[in-house]
Tab-separated table of C-alpha atoms in Angstrom:
chain	number	residue	atom	x	y	z
Z	1	MET	CA	59.940	275.616	-163.943
Z	2	LYS	CA	59.200	273.417	-160.404
Z	3	ALA	CA	55.898	273.614	-162.231
Z	4	VAL	CA	55.944	272.613	-165.941
Z	5	PHE	CA	58.317	269.710	-164.161
Z	6	ALA	CA	55.514	268.693	-161.358
Z	7	VAL	CA	52.682	268.902	-164.773
Z	8	LEU	CA	54.961	266.307	-165.940
Z	9	ILE	CA	55.183	264.080	-163.649
Z	10	PHE	CA	51.662	264.202	-162.778
Z	11	ALA	CA	51.368	263.713	-166.714
Z	12	ALA	CA	53.721	260.730	-167.059
Z	13	VAL	CA	51.603	258.624	-163.528
Z	14	ILE	CA	48.717	259.060	-165.907
Z	15	ILE	CA	49.379	257.764	-169.288
Z	16	ALA	CA	51.267	254.733	-166.950
Z	17	ASN	CA	47.885	253.635	-165.289
Z	18	SER	CA	45.892	254.673	-168.647
Z	19	ASN	CA	48.206	251.751	-169.821
Z	20	ALA	CA	47.496	249.037	-167.097
Z	21	VAL	CA	44.195	246.047	-168.388
Z	22	ASP	CA	41.511	245.068	-165.436
Z	23	GLN	CA	40.343	241.537	-166.046
Z	24	VAL	CA	37.554	240.674	-163.702
Z	25	ILE	CA	36.923	237.002	-163.936
Z	26	GLY	CA	33.785	235.659	-162.440
Z	27	VAL	CA	31.102	238.744	-160.235
Z	28	ILE	CA	32.743	240.097	-157.382
Z	29	THR	CA	29.872	242.375	-155.057
Z	30	PRO	CA	31.046	244.782	-152.873
Z	31	THR	CA	30.340	242.066	-149.540
Z	32	ASP	CA	33.117	239.743	-151.085
Z	33	SER	CA	35.973	239.826	-148.766
Z	34	ILE	CA	39.782	239.911	-150.135
Z	35	LEU	CA	40.931	236.318	-149.311
Z	36	ALA	CA	43.953	236.802	-151.410
Z	37	MET	CA	46.690	239.274	-152.974
Z	38	THR	CA	49.867	239.038	-155.205
Z	39	THR	CA	51.623	239.519	-157.925
Z	40	VAL	CA	52.548	237.137	-160.485
Z	41	GLN	CA	55.825	237.434	-162.620
Z	42	GLN	CA	57.963	235.828	-164.827
Z	43	ARG	CA	61.003	237.614	-166.997
Z	44	PHE	CA	60.903	237.729	-170.469
Z	45	ARG	CA	62.604	235.710	-173.055
Z	46	LEU	CA	63.209	237.274	-176.367
Z	47	GLY	CA	62.027	235.277	-179.053
Z	48	GLN	CA	59.808	232.849	-176.328
Z	49	VAL	CA	56.452	233.166	-174.843
Z	50	VAL	CA	56.748	232.084	-171.055
Z	51	THR	CA	53.926	231.223	-169.076
Z	52	ALA	CA	53.471	231.691	-164.578
Z	53	THR	CA	51.301	229.900	-162.226
Z	54	TYR	CA	48.971	230.657	-159.682
Z	55	VAL	CA	47.368	228.400	-157.018
Z	56	PHE	CA	44.976	229.671	-154.107
Z	57	THR	CA	44.090	227.830	-151.473
Z	58	GLY	CA	41.655	229.397	-149.675
Z	59	ALA	CA	42.818	229.312	-145.922
Z	60	SER	CA	39.830	227.037	-144.742
Z	61	THR	CA	37.467	224.804	-146.041
Z	62	THR	CA	34.712	226.893	-146.360
Z	63	ALA	CA	36.278	229.785	-147.980
Z	64	THR	CA	35.123	229.366	-151.727
Z	65	VAL	CA	35.964	231.615	-154.467
Z	66	VAL	CA	33.888	234.062	-156.383
Z	67	GLY	CA	36.101	236.248	-158.277
Z	68	ILE	CA	39.840	237.209	-159.472
Z	69	ARG	CA	41.071	240.547	-160.210
Z	70	ILE	CA	43.975	240.904	-162.658
Z	71	ARG	CA	45.131	243.586	-163.318
Z	72	ASP	CA	48.521	244.174	-165.751
Z	73	ARG	CA	50.844	246.101	-165.608
Z	74	LYS	CA	51.031	246.540	-169.378
Z	75	PRO	CA	49.403	247.872	-172.124
Z	76	VAL	CA	47.115	246.134	-173.647
Z	77	ARG	CA	48.735	244.904	-176.429
Z	78	MET	CA	51.329	243.111	-174.131
Z	79	SER	CA	48.877	242.081	-171.760
Z	80	PRO	CA	49.518	238.038	-170.891
Z	81	THR	CA	45.717	235.546	-171.718
Z	82	ILE	CA	44.550	234.455	-168.308
Z	83	ALA	CA	43.381	230.130	-168.096
Z	84	ILE	CA	41.257	228.052	-165.019
Z	85	THR	CA	43.363	225.613	-165.407
Z	86	GLY	CA	42.243	223.941	-162.340
Z	87	GLY	CA	39.613	224.284	-159.425
Z	88	ALA	CA	36.999	226.530	-160.479
Z	89	LEU	CA	35.129	229.452	-159.297
Z	90	ASN	CA	33.025	229.156	-156.338
Z	91	SER	CA	35.119	226.846	-154.737
Z	92	ALA	CA	38.131	226.810	-152.242
Z	93	THR	CA	40.910	226.275	-154.711
Z	94	ILE	CA	41.618	227.727	-157.961
Z	95	THR	CA	44.241	227.906	-160.668
Z	96	LEU	CA	45.590	230.640	-163.093
Z	97	THR	CA	48.615	229.846	-165.939
Z	98	PHE	CA	49.437	233.092	-166.872
Z	99	THR	CA	50.858	233.028	-170.472
Z	100	SER	CA	52.380	236.398	-172.388
Z	101	GLN	CA	52.375	237.119	-175.468
Z	102	ARG	CA	56.220	236.332	-177.156
Z	103	SER	CA	59.245	238.377	-176.621
Z	104	PHE	CA	57.009	239.872	-173.514
Z	105	GLY	CA	57.468	239.034	-169.232
Z	106	ILE	CA	54.585	239.166	-166.910
Z	107	ASN	CA	53.752	241.685	-164.429
Z	108	SER	CA	50.278	241.549	-163.021
Z	109	ASN	CA	48.505	242.198	-159.718
Z	110	VAL	CA	45.637	239.043	-158.460
Z	111	THR	CA	43.392	239.852	-156.027
Z	112	VAL	CA	40.963	236.898	-155.315
Z	113	TYR	CA	37.887	238.073	-153.863
Z	114	GLY	CA	35.404	235.330	-151.949
Z	115	THR	CA	33.837	234.425	-148.541
Z	116	PRO	CA	35.657	233.256	-145.825
């Protein structure tokens, strides 16, 4: 009985992780450093589209953002759209705007890569 329960829990974890969506903006190489890691969240509103903004400002003026990895914690059809609304890649600052699907919230892990 315990073995069956353990298999069911293992299968649920695999299914939950397989539904997550990874998006990469820019090019991330193995030599790039992680400049920031955060979670962007916004609660859903029934029948409405919600937005959330994430602003990254480098710790120094020499820091440059070369790539961003966004791991959404929702299935593909529920994932928000992401747009760069300020700054740019290869600069010290960048602003991302997340726009949800109607009646869904936002829950994404954001990792910024670059050179310090």
